[in-house]
mmCIF file of C-alpha atoms and ligand atoms in Angstrom:
data_model
loop_
_atom_site.group_PDB
_atom_site.id
_atom_site.type_symbol
_atom_site.label_atom_id
_atom_site.label_comp_id
_atom_site.label_asym_id
_atom_site.label_seq_id
_atom_site.Cartn_x
_atom_site.Cartn_y
_atom_site.Cartn_z
ATOM 1 C CA MET B 1 104.789 135.849 111.916
ATOM 2 C CA LYS B 2 107.898 135.006 113.557
ATOM 3 C CA PHE B 3 110.582 133.016 111.652
ATOM 4 C CA ASN B 4 109.875 129.263 112.954
ATOM 5 C CA THR B 5 106.296 130.010 111.689
ATOM 6 C CA LYS B 6 107.825 131.779 108.570
ATOM 7 C CA VAL B 7 109.719 129.055 107.160
ATOM 8 C CA ILE B 8 106.588 126.907 107.096
ATOM 9 C CA HIS B 9 103.904 129.360 106.094
ATOM 10 C CA GLY B 10 105.636 132.529 104.697
ATOM 11 C CA GLY B 11 104.229 133.402 101.391
ATOM 12 C CA GLN B 12 102.463 130.064 101.198
ATOM 13 C CA SER B 13 99.011 129.131 100.529
ATOM 14 C CA HIS B 14 97.031 125.912 99.717
ATOM 15 C CA GLU B 15 96.930 124.900 95.873
ATOM 16 C CA PRO B 16 93.482 126.864 94.909
ATOM 17 C CA SER B 17 92.103 124.273 92.671
ATOM 18 C CA THR B 18 92.074 121.024 94.925
ATOM 19 C CA GLY B 19 93.431 122.316 98.365
ATOM 20 C CA ALA B 20 96.679 120.481 98.277
ATOM 21 C CA VAL B 21 98.316 121.501 101.403
ATOM 22 C CA ASN B 22 101.973 121.002 99.773
ATOM 23 C CA VAL B 23 102.597 122.869 96.654
ATOM 24 C CA PRO B 24 102.569 120.342 93.608
ATOM 25 C CA VAL B 25 105.417 120.038 91.414
ATOM 26 C CA PHE B 26 104.036 121.987 88.301
ATOM 27 C CA PHE B 27 105.965 120.061 85.468
ATOM 28 C CA THR B 28 104.825 122.320 82.798
ATOM 29 C CA SER B 29 106.663 124.349 80.383
ATOM 30 C CA THR B 30 103.681 126.211 79.318
ATOM 31 C CA PHE B 31 99.971 127.442 80.281
ATOM 32 C CA ALA B 32 96.617 127.669 78.479
ATOM 33 C CA GLN B 33 95.323 130.913 77.588
ATOM 34 C CA LYS B 34 91.700 131.651 77.152
ATOM 35 C CA SER B 35 92.209 134.418 74.538
ATOM 36 C CA PRO B 36 95.513 135.835 73.244
ATOM 37 C CA GLY B 37 97.380 137.430 76.136
ATOM 38 C CA ILE B 38 94.331 136.547 78.901
ATOM 39 C CA HIS B 39 95.980 133.778 81.035
ATOM 40 C CA SER B 40 95.986 132.618 84.836
ATOM 41 C CA GLY B 41 99.040 134.711 85.411
ATOM 42 C CA TYR B 42 101.551 132.140 83.993
ATOM 43 C CA GLU B 43 102.509 132.037 80.353
ATOM 44 C CA TYR B 44 105.700 130.333 80.037
ATOM 45 C CA SER B 45 108.022 128.519 82.874
ATOM 46 C CA ARG B 46 110.849 130.511 82.210
ATOM 47 C CA ALA B 47 109.246 133.674 83.300
ATOM 48 C CA ALA B 48 107.249 132.030 86.036
ATOM 49 C CA ASN B 49 106.275 128.606 87.212
ATOM 50 C CA PRO B 50 103.852 128.101 90.404
ATOM 51 C CA THR B 51 106.235 125.732 92.197
ATOM 52 C CA ARG B 52 109.222 128.239 91.588
ATOM 53 C CA GLN B 53 106.885 131.063 92.917
ATOM 54 C CA ALA B 54 105.895 129.389 95.845
ATOM 55 C CA LEU B 55 109.686 128.893 96.686
ATOM 56 C CA GLU B 56 110.442 132.547 95.802
ATOM 57 C CA ASP B 57 107.577 134.025 98.025
ATOM 58 C CA SER B 58 108.990 131.807 100.811
ATOM 59 C CA LEU B 59 112.364 133.303 100.182
ATOM 60 C CA ALA B 60 111.175 136.694 100.219
ATOM 61 C CA SER B 61 109.437 135.814 103.799
ATOM 62 C CA ILE B 62 112.491 134.490 105.553
ATOM 63 C CA GLU B 63 114.958 137.053 104.778
ATOM 64 C CA ASN B 64 112.433 140.074 105.211
ATOM 65 C CA GLY B 65 112.521 141.143 101.425
ATOM 66 C CA ALA B 66 110.173 142.332 98.955
ATOM 67 C CA LYS B 67 111.182 139.923 96.172
ATOM 68 C CA GLY B 68 112.731 136.258 95.993
ATOM 69 C CA LEU B 69 114.150 134.857 92.729
ATOM 70 C CA ALA B 70 115.137 130.945 92.438
ATOM 71 C CA PHE B 71 118.120 130.024 90.210
ATOM 72 C CA SER B 72 119.783 126.996 89.101
ATOM 73 C CA SER B 73 122.613 127.366 91.033
ATOM 74 C CA GLY B 74 124.276 129.883 93.437
ATOM 75 C CA LEU B 75 126.668 131.118 90.691
ATOM 76 C CA ALA B 76 123.672 131.796 88.225
ATOM 77 C CA ALA B 77 122.448 133.751 91.096
ATOM 78 C CA THR B 78 125.425 135.969 91.463
ATOM 79 C CA ASP B 79 126.057 136.293 87.841
ATOM 80 C CA CYS B 80 122.522 137.699 87.541
ATOM 81 C CA VAL B 81 123.446 140.590 89.937
ATOM 82 C CA LEU B 82 126.888 141.494 88.127
ATOM 83 C CA LYS B 83 124.700 141.924 84.879
ATOM 84 C CA LEU B 84 123.122 144.905 86.754
ATOM 85 C CA LEU B 85 126.382 146.512 86.072
ATOM 86 C CA ASN B 86 127.696 148.340 83.029
ATOM 87 C CA VAL B 87 131.157 148.656 81.657
ATOM 88 C CA GLY B 88 133.612 150.747 83.693
ATOM 89 C CA ASP B 89 131.573 150.144 86.951
ATOM 90 C CA GLU B 90 133.628 148.942 89.935
ATOM 91 C CA ILE B 91 133.019 146.353 92.638
ATOM 92 C CA ILE B 92 134.620 146.235 96.033
ATOM 93 C CA ALA B 93 134.439 142.510 97.202
ATOM 94 C CA CYS B 94 135.966 140.455 100.452
ATOM 95 C CA ASN B 95 139.158 138.951 99.788
ATOM 96 C CA ASP B 96 138.334 135.771 101.069
ATOM 97 C CA LEU B 97 135.537 134.584 99.380
ATOM 98 C CA TYR B 98 133.922 131.555 98.068
ATOM 99 C CA GLY B 99 136.395 130.180 95.074
ATOM 100 C CA GLY B 100 133.613 130.280 92.439
ATOM 101 C CA THR B 101 132.673 133.760 93.115
ATOM 102 C CA TYR B 102 136.338 134.751 92.642
ATOM 103 C CA ARG B 103 136.624 132.777 89.774
ATOM 104 C CA MET B 104 133.562 134.408 88.052
ATOM 105 C CA PHE B 105 134.698 138.072 89.005
ATOM 106 C CA THR B 106 138.155 137.867 87.636
ATOM 107 C CA LYS B 107 137.745 135.056 84.821
ATOM 108 C CA MET B 108 134.322 136.071 83.393
ATOM 109 C CA PHE B 109 133.500 139.960 84.481
ATOM 110 C CA GLU B 110 136.783 141.618 84.138
ATOM 111 C CA LYS B 111 136.835 140.916 80.520
ATOM 112 C CA TYR B 112 133.510 142.982 80.388
ATOM 113 C CA GLN B 113 135.554 145.711 81.868
ATOM 114 C CA LEU B 114 134.027 145.552 85.139
ATOM 115 C CA LYS B 115 136.946 146.378 87.819
ATOM 116 C CA PHE B 116 137.163 144.434 91.131
ATOM 117 C CA HIS B 117 138.776 145.549 94.189
ATOM 118 C CA PHE B 118 139.424 143.032 96.903
ATOM 119 C CA ALA B 119 139.838 143.733 100.473
ATOM 120 C CA ASP B 120 139.806 142.597 104.153
ATOM 121 C CA PHE B 121 136.661 143.520 105.439
ATOM 122 C CA THR B 122 137.268 142.648 108.971
ATOM 123 C CA ASN B 123 138.584 146.359 109.117
ATOM 124 C CA ILE B 124 136.135 148.820 107.534
ATOM 125 C CA LYS B 125 138.603 151.174 106.328
ATOM 126 C CA ASN B 126 140.128 148.788 103.823
ATOM 127 C CA VAL B 127 136.628 149.140 102.353
ATOM 128 C CA GLU B 128 136.418 152.768 102.758
ATOM 129 C CA GLU B 129 139.636 153.548 100.942
ATOM 130 C CA LYS B 130 138.305 151.773 97.745
ATOM 131 C CA ILE B 131 135.243 153.472 97.102
ATOM 132 C CA ASN B 132 135.151 156.097 94.288
ATOM 133 C CA GLU B 133 132.515 157.469 92.022
ATOM 134 C CA LYS B 134 132.660 154.486 90.044
ATOM 135 C CA THR B 135 131.864 152.034 92.819
ATOM 136 C CA LYS B 136 128.536 150.471 92.075
ATOM 137 C CA LEU B 137 128.367 147.276 94.188
ATOM 138 C CA ILE B 138 129.921 145.935 97.628
ATOM 139 C CA TRP B 139 129.908 142.194 97.501
ATOM 140 C CA ILE B 140 130.112 140.979 101.142
ATOM 141 C CA GLU B 141 130.414 137.367 102.181
ATOM 142 C CA THR B 142 130.145 137.071 106.103
ATOM 143 C CA PRO B 143 131.063 134.523 107.460
ATOM 144 C CA THR B 144 133.516 134.024 104.901
ATOM 145 C CA ASN B 145 134.384 130.797 103.295
ATOM 146 C CA PRO B 146 136.547 129.199 104.982
ATOM 147 C CA LEU B 147 138.321 131.527 107.602
ATOM 148 C CA MET B 148 134.951 132.547 109.061
ATOM 149 C CA LYS B 149 136.187 136.086 109.016
ATOM 150 C CA LEU B 150 133.079 138.510 109.784
ATOM 151 C CA ALA B 151 132.182 141.733 108.104
ATOM 152 C CA ASP B 152 130.213 144.152 109.716
ATOM 153 C CA ILE B 153 127.254 144.363 107.330
ATOM 154 C CA LYS B 154 125.585 147.361 108.861
ATOM 155 C CA ALA B 155 128.854 149.492 108.929
ATOM 156 C CA VAL B 156 129.488 148.798 105.302
ATOM 157 C CA ALA B 157 125.786 149.556 104.405
ATOM 158 C CA ASP B 158 126.534 152.829 106.219
ATOM 159 C CA LEU B 159 129.557 153.732 104.216
ATOM 160 C CA ALA B 160 127.455 153.419 101.076
ATOM 161 C CA LYS B 161 124.347 155.344 101.837
ATOM 162 C CA GLY B 162 123.535 158.077 99.368
ATOM 163 C CA LYS B 163 126.311 156.934 97.132
ATOM 164 C CA ASN B 164 124.130 154.988 94.544
ATOM 165 C CA ILE B 165 126.243 151.838 95.593
ATOM 166 C CA LEU B 166 124.288 148.457 96.044
ATOM 167 C CA ILE B 167 125.070 146.281 98.960
ATOM 168 C CA ALA B 168 124.880 142.320 98.305
ATOM 169 C CA VAL B 169 125.497 139.634 100.752
ATOM 170 C CA ASP B 170 126.166 136.342 100.376
ATOM 171 C CA ASN B 171 124.129 134.779 103.251
ATOM 172 C CA THR B 172 124.913 130.954 102.517
ATOM 173 C CA PHE B 173 126.681 130.260 105.356
ATOM 174 C CA ALA B 174 124.777 132.070 108.149
ATOM 175 C CA THR B 175 121.124 131.548 106.517
ATOM 176 C CA PRO B 176 118.345 133.780 107.588
ATOM 177 C CA TYR B 177 117.853 131.958 110.891
ATOM 178 C CA ILE B 178 121.052 133.441 111.866
ATOM 179 C CA GLN B 179 121.332 136.907 110.153
ATOM 180 C CA LYS B 180 119.184 138.966 108.274
ATOM 181 C CA PRO B 181 121.324 141.268 105.842
ATOM 182 C CA LEU B 182 118.337 143.151 104.519
ATOM 183 C CA ASP B 183 117.374 144.167 107.988
ATOM 184 C CA LEU B 184 121.115 145.483 108.446
ATOM 185 C CA GLY B 185 120.756 147.995 105.334
ATOM 186 C CA ALA B 186 121.647 145.347 102.342
ATOM 187 C CA ASP B 187 119.942 145.483 99.252
ATOM 188 C CA ILE B 188 120.240 142.099 97.906
ATOM 189 C CA VAL B 189 120.941 138.793 99.653
ATOM 190 C CA MET B 190 122.452 135.882 97.568
ATOM 191 C CA HIS B 191 122.408 132.360 98.601
ATOM 192 C CA SER B 192 123.614 129.079 97.580
ATOM 193 C CA ALA B 193 120.578 126.991 98.121
ATOM 194 C CA THR B 194 122.305 124.024 97.488
ATOM 195 C CA LYS B 195 123.719 124.389 101.143
ATOM 196 C CA TYR B 196 121.490 124.974 104.129
ATOM 197 C CA LEU B 197 118.449 126.399 102.547
ATOM 198 C CA GLY B 198 118.076 122.885 100.688
ATOM 199 C CA GLY B 199 119.795 121.290 103.439
ATOM 200 C CA HIS B 200 120.083 117.676 102.307
ATOM 201 C CA SER B 201 122.773 117.714 99.564
ATOM 202 C CA ASP B 202 120.340 116.847 96.956
ATOM 203 C CA VAL B 203 119.970 120.005 94.890
ATOM 204 C CA ILE B 204 122.049 122.576 93.256
ATOM 205 C CA ALA B 205 120.247 125.800 93.571
ATOM 206 C CA GLY B 206 120.532 129.586 94.143
ATOM 207 C CA ALA B 207 118.473 132.630 95.159
ATOM 208 C CA LEU B 208 118.157 136.214 95.132
ATOM 209 C CA ILE B 209 116.239 138.238 97.747
ATOM 210 C CA THR B 210 115.821 142.055 97.464
ATOM 211 C CA LYS B 211 115.035 144.845 99.745
ATOM 212 C CA ASN B 212 112.698 146.503 97.330
ATOM 213 C CA LEU B 213 110.341 145.494 94.480
ATOM 214 C CA GLU B 214 111.985 147.506 91.956
ATOM 215 C CA LEU B 215 115.371 145.927 92.014
ATOM 216 C CA GLY B 216 113.711 142.655 92.380
ATOM 217 C CA GLU B 217 111.764 143.398 88.995
ATOM 218 C CA GLN B 218 115.211 144.387 87.504
ATOM 219 C CA LEU B 219 116.831 141.171 88.271
ATOM 220 C CA HIS B 220 113.678 139.011 87.401
ATOM 221 C CA PHE B 221 114.036 140.485 83.815
ATOM 222 C CA ILE B 222 117.751 139.749 83.797
ATOM 223 C CA GLN B 223 116.733 136.268 84.816
ATOM 224 C CA PHE B 224 114.131 136.000 82.382
ATOM 225 C CA ALA B 225 116.093 137.269 79.593
ATOM 226 C CA GLY B 226 119.153 135.134 80.463
ATOM 227 C CA GLY B 227 117.352 131.813 81.658
ATOM 228 C CA GLY B 228 119.164 130.741 84.652
ATOM 229 C CA ILE B 229 115.890 129.484 86.382
ATOM 230 C CA LEU B 230 115.534 126.564 88.854
ATOM 231 C CA SER B 231 113.220 123.862 87.683
ATOM 232 C CA PRO B 232 110.106 122.778 89.450
ATOM 233 C CA MET B 233 111.367 119.597 90.955
ATOM 234 C CA ASP B 234 114.373 121.546 92.434
ATOM 235 C CA SER B 235 112.172 124.405 93.717
ATOM 236 C CA TYR B 236 110.136 121.622 95.490
ATOM 237 C CA LEU B 237 112.951 120.193 97.028
ATOM 238 C CA VAL B 238 114.393 123.469 98.203
ATOM 239 C CA LEU B 239 111.100 124.750 99.529
ATOM 240 C CA ARG B 240 110.707 121.322 101.426
ATOM 241 C CA GLY B 241 114.272 122.005 103.094
ATOM 242 C CA ILE B 242 113.214 125.366 104.098
ATOM 243 C CA LYS B 243 110.536 124.180 106.349
ATOM 244 C CA THR B 244 113.081 122.515 108.597
ATOM 245 C CA LEU B 245 115.603 125.453 108.365
ATOM 246 C CA ALA B 246 115.008 126.747 111.868
ATOM 247 C CA LEU B 247 115.521 123.299 113.584
ATOM 248 C CA ARG B 248 118.246 122.193 111.574
ATOM 249 C CA MET B 249 120.196 125.510 111.816
ATOM 250 C CA GLN B 250 119.745 125.330 115.963
ATOM 251 C CA LYS B 251 121.141 121.820 116.012
ATOM 252 C CA HIS B 252 124.199 122.706 113.207
ATOM 253 C CA SER B 253 125.067 125.805 115.509
ATOM 254 C CA GLU B 254 125.035 123.475 118.973
ATOM 255 C CA ASN B 255 127.204 121.003 117.316
ATOM 256 C CA GLY B 256 129.260 123.494 115.534
ATOM 257 C CA PHE B 257 129.960 125.049 119.037
ATOM 258 C CA GLU B 258 130.850 121.958 120.622
ATOM 259 C CA ILE B 259 133.247 120.932 117.855
ATOM 260 C CA ALA B 260 134.807 123.994 117.920
ATOM 261 C CA LYS B 261 135.657 123.672 121.517
ATOM 262 C CA TYR B 262 136.779 120.229 121.200
ATOM 263 C CA LEU B 263 139.300 121.275 118.465
ATOM 264 C CA GLU B 264 140.345 124.422 120.589
ATOM 265 C CA ASN B 265 141.410 121.973 123.451
ATOM 266 C CA HIS B 266 142.991 119.652 121.156
ATOM 267 C CA PRO B 267 146.869 119.438 121.575
ATOM 268 C CA LYS B 268 147.266 118.921 117.788
ATOM 269 C CA VAL B 269 145.240 121.784 116.917
ATOM 270 C CA ASP B 270 146.719 125.400 116.302
ATOM 271 C CA ARG B 271 143.979 127.610 115.339
ATOM 272 C CA VAL B 272 140.081 127.252 115.125
ATOM 273 C CA PHE B 273 138.061 129.368 113.219
ATOM 274 C CA TYR B 274 134.522 129.622 114.743
ATOM 275 C CA PRO B 275 132.703 132.926 115.375
ATOM 276 C CA GLY B 276 130.905 131.568 118.557
ATOM 277 C CA LEU B 277 134.453 131.313 120.298
ATOM 278 C CA LYS B 278 135.816 133.866 122.656
ATOM 279 C CA SER B 279 139.042 133.593 120.991
ATOM 280 C CA HIS B 280 137.462 134.709 117.382
ATOM 281 C CA PRO B 281 139.046 137.981 116.775
ATOM 282 C CA GLN B 282 135.463 139.349 115.852
ATOM 283 C CA HIS B 283 133.436 137.508 118.465
ATOM 284 C CA GLU B 284 131.815 140.688 119.767
ATOM 285 C CA LEU B 285 130.457 141.464 116.077
ATOM 286 C CA ALA B 286 129.262 137.827 115.986
ATOM 287 C CA GLN B 287 127.221 138.395 119.011
ATOM 288 C CA LYS B 288 125.771 141.585 117.599
ATOM 289 C CA GLN B 289 125.195 140.542 114.251
ATOM 290 C CA MET B 290 124.443 136.798 114.474
ATOM 291 C CA ARG B 291 121.986 134.890 116.431
ATOM 292 C CA GLU B 292 123.933 131.654 116.673
ATOM 293 C CA SER B 293 127.266 130.728 114.995
ATOM 294 C CA GLY B 294 126.218 127.986 112.778
ATOM 295 C CA GLY B 295 127.840 124.792 111.734
ATOM 296 C CA MET B 296 130.878 125.728 109.603
ATOM 297 C CA VAL B 297 134.264 125.328 111.556
ATOM 298 C CA SER B 298 138.032 125.790 110.129
ATOM 299 C CA PHE B 299 141.207 124.791 111.996
ATOM 300 C CA THR B 300 144.959 124.575 111.361
ATOM 301 C CA PHE B 301 147.601 122.076 112.709
ATOM 302 C CA LYS B 302 150.282 122.730 115.217
ATOM 303 C CA SER B 303 152.852 121.003 112.879
ATOM 304 C CA GLY B 304 151.560 123.352 110.115
ATOM 305 C CA LYS B 305 151.908 120.676 107.741
ATOM 306 C CA LYS B 306 149.975 119.697 104.533
ATOM 307 C CA GLU B 307 150.660 116.072 105.068
ATOM 308 C CA ASP B 308 148.801 116.183 108.717
ATOM 309 C CA ALA B 309 145.465 117.751 107.027
ATOM 310 C CA VAL B 310 145.671 115.175 104.329
ATOM 311 C CA LYS B 311 146.035 112.142 106.697
ATOM 312 C CA PHE B 312 143.286 113.538 109.244
ATOM 313 C CA LEU B 313 140.911 113.645 106.013
ATOM 314 C CA GLU B 314 141.638 110.272 105.052
ATOM 315 C CA GLN B 315 141.165 108.710 108.398
ATOM 316 C CA ILE B 316 138.113 110.381 110.050
ATOM 317 C CA LYS B 317 135.056 108.671 110.281
ATOM 318 C CA ILE B 318 131.123 109.798 109.994
ATOM 319 C CA PHE B 319 132.443 113.222 108.220
ATOM 320 C CA THR B 320 132.707 112.436 104.421
ATOM 321 C CA LEU B 321 135.637 114.037 102.475
ATOM 322 C CA ALA B 322 133.581 115.885 99.949
ATOM 323 C CA GLU B 323 133.274 119.645 98.498
ATOM 324 C CA SER B 324 129.900 121.473 99.593
ATOM 325 C CA LEU B 325 128.599 122.108 102.844
ATOM 326 C CA GLY B 326 125.248 122.896 104.759
ATOM 327 C CA GLY B 327 123.508 119.231 104.695
ATOM 328 C CA VAL B 328 122.309 117.202 107.588
ATOM 329 C CA GLU B 329 125.587 114.892 107.103
ATOM 330 C CA SER B 330 128.836 116.172 108.401
ATOM 331 C CA LEU B 331 131.360 116.893 105.618
ATOM 332 C CA ALA B 332 135.298 117.681 105.673
ATOM 333 C CA ASN B 333 137.205 119.514 103.054
ATOM 334 C CA HIS B 334 140.634 120.597 102.262
ATOM 335 C CA PRO B 335 139.994 124.157 100.571
ATOM 336 C CA ALA B 336 143.639 124.456 99.347
ATOM 337 C CA MET B 337 143.411 121.417 97.087
ATOM 338 C CA MET B 338 139.130 121.226 96.876
ATOM 339 C CA THR B 339 136.990 124.194 97.113
ATOM 340 C CA HIS B 340 139.485 126.913 96.760
ATOM 341 C CA ALA B 341 141.917 125.061 94.237
ATOM 342 C CA SER B 342 140.892 127.956 91.321
ATOM 343 C CA ILE B 343 142.203 130.908 93.497
ATOM 344 C CA PRO B 344 145.997 131.267 92.617
ATOM 345 C CA ALA B 345 148.418 129.847 95.446
ATOM 346 C CA GLU B 346 149.876 133.135 96.184
ATOM 347 C CA LYS B 347 146.433 134.934 96.475
ATOM 348 C CA ARG B 348 145.319 132.114 98.850
ATOM 349 C CA LEU B 349 148.190 132.401 101.209
ATOM 350 C CA GLU B 350 147.941 136.066 101.144
ATOM 351 C CA ALA B 351 144.259 135.686 102.433
ATOM 352 C CA GLY B 352 145.324 133.151 105.029
ATOM 353 C CA ILE B 353 144.173 129.841 103.481
ATOM 354 C CA THR B 354 147.292 127.694 104.381
ATOM 355 C CA ASP B 355 147.893 123.885 102.978
ATOM 356 C CA ASP B 356 147.161 122.807 106.726
ATOM 357 C CA LEU B 357 143.680 124.165 106.886
ATOM 358 C CA VAL B 358 140.722 121.921 106.915
ATOM 359 C CA ARG B 359 137.206 123.037 106.843
ATOM 360 C CA LEU B 360 134.229 121.158 108.524
ATOM 361 C CA SER B 361 130.392 121.422 107.545
ATOM 362 C CA VAL B 362 129.347 119.966 111.315
ATOM 363 C CA GLY B 363 125.785 118.195 110.457
ATOM 364 C CA ILE B 364 123.120 117.365 112.872
ATOM 365 C CA GLU B 365 124.343 113.955 113.980
ATOM 366 C CA ASP B 366 125.076 113.101 117.833
ATOM 367 C CA VAL B 367 127.877 115.324 118.524
ATOM 368 C CA GLU B 368 129.723 112.614 120.481
ATOM 369 C CA ASP B 369 129.715 110.321 117.495
ATOM 370 C CA LEU B 370 131.126 113.322 115.378
ATOM 371 C CA ILE B 371 133.864 113.813 118.027
ATOM 372 C CA GLU B 372 134.814 110.365 118.175
ATOM 373 C CA GLY B 373 134.916 110.416 114.291
ATOM 374 C CA LEU B 374 137.572 113.349 113.952
ATOM 375 C CA GLU B 375 139.549 111.848 116.903
ATOM 376 C CA LYS B 376 140.289 109.096 114.520
ATOM 377 C CA GLY B 377 141.898 111.626 111.951
ATOM 378 C CA PHE B 378 144.631 112.889 114.745
ATOM 379 C CA VAL B 379 146.155 109.502 115.575
HETATM 380 C C1 PLP F 1 128.596 126.793 97.466
HETATM 381 C C2 PLP F 1 128.683 128.531 97.393
HETATM 382 C C3 PLP F 1 128.481 129.237 96.204
HETATM 383 C C4 PLP F 1 127.994 128.834 94.845
HETATM 384 O O1 PLP F 1 126.876 128.294 94.815
HETATM 385 P P1 PLP F 1 126.608 126.932 93.916
HETATM 386 O O2 PLP F 1 125.044 126.535 94.281
HETATM 387 O O3 PLP F 1 127.575 125.869 94.062
HETATM 388 O O4 PLP F 1 126.638 127.594 92.543
HETATM 389 C C5 PLP F 1 128.319 130.552 96.519
HETATM 390 N N1 PLP F 1 129.044 131.031 97.853
HETATM 391 C C6 PLP F 1 129.269 130.275 99.101
HETATM 392 C C7 PLP F 1 129.633 130.903 100.229
HETATM 393 C C8 PLP F 1 129.098 128.817 98.803
HETATM 394 O O5 PLP F 1 129.312 128.083 99.760
#
């Protein structure tokens, strides 16, 4: 099956008792047993629920993995991966991470004596020099949020080969339509399904997909024992979103590219961060690793002033000033004061998240209207 077919049919079957074409929302906590321990395959919905199962099978299919797991949020999925580790283990992660991931690593897991090293993954040497015998996990986000830096997934996976190091990739920005980390050597893909997979800004959800079944079972045990599962209704919404993922990502990418070009030619704009632009320092890697460039575009102002960014965000039309991304509607965000406020100011600046940086999640509206809406922010 190819991708456009997989998003609709991958891992799916009609509901067996009625033939319902859409998976029903199984609002049930528990399942009848014929005799103690003799059941239909479902016992209690924390362990498994048919609607969640349908979503998990879809997730595994679209990421080319062996097992999918659906969580109550993206961060619940990340939390589950971290719980594979033991006291004293070391983790290497990008220094330009989703703010909530950074907060979890440093504020929650450091106290359990996990040691985190943050590195700029655009140069593979920075990763290599931090690997030692205690390294157990490398956490990649590519493209990064909000600076759209890329990590070469295959090169990082090659570094870790034979060293008993897990490679996890946060594939939220790209989605499997654009890049497939498991095919490039990663062990785990993580998603904030709140974003493009759900695609309609109506649900908070997370996902893990593993390359092999055994690791998937280990993570399922942690999820079952810890309890961070996705509800049947929310599973239904994400599954429904995935059906149009290919169409949406195509349009997000088309619009993203047009907006990036518009901004690059704008007299008031300094830098534009978008992997599809020739000016992106890793444009070549983008062409190798990504099928399209997606809908996330960040930029800074020639003036370098925070006030210009704030004024822009107050004045733009069509785009809504809000956190989050990946929905059909366009959103705009000020990383330093909104999504990335949990990162200390000096760390933010070190990573390049300046106060005049604006991040756009370009939706699937008509691009002429989007450009007109952005132009209002520059006057
Ligand atoms: C939103 C986001 C997360 C966190 O996901 P939630 O669903 O909000 O818990 C993690 N990584 C990236 C890249 C995100 O954009």
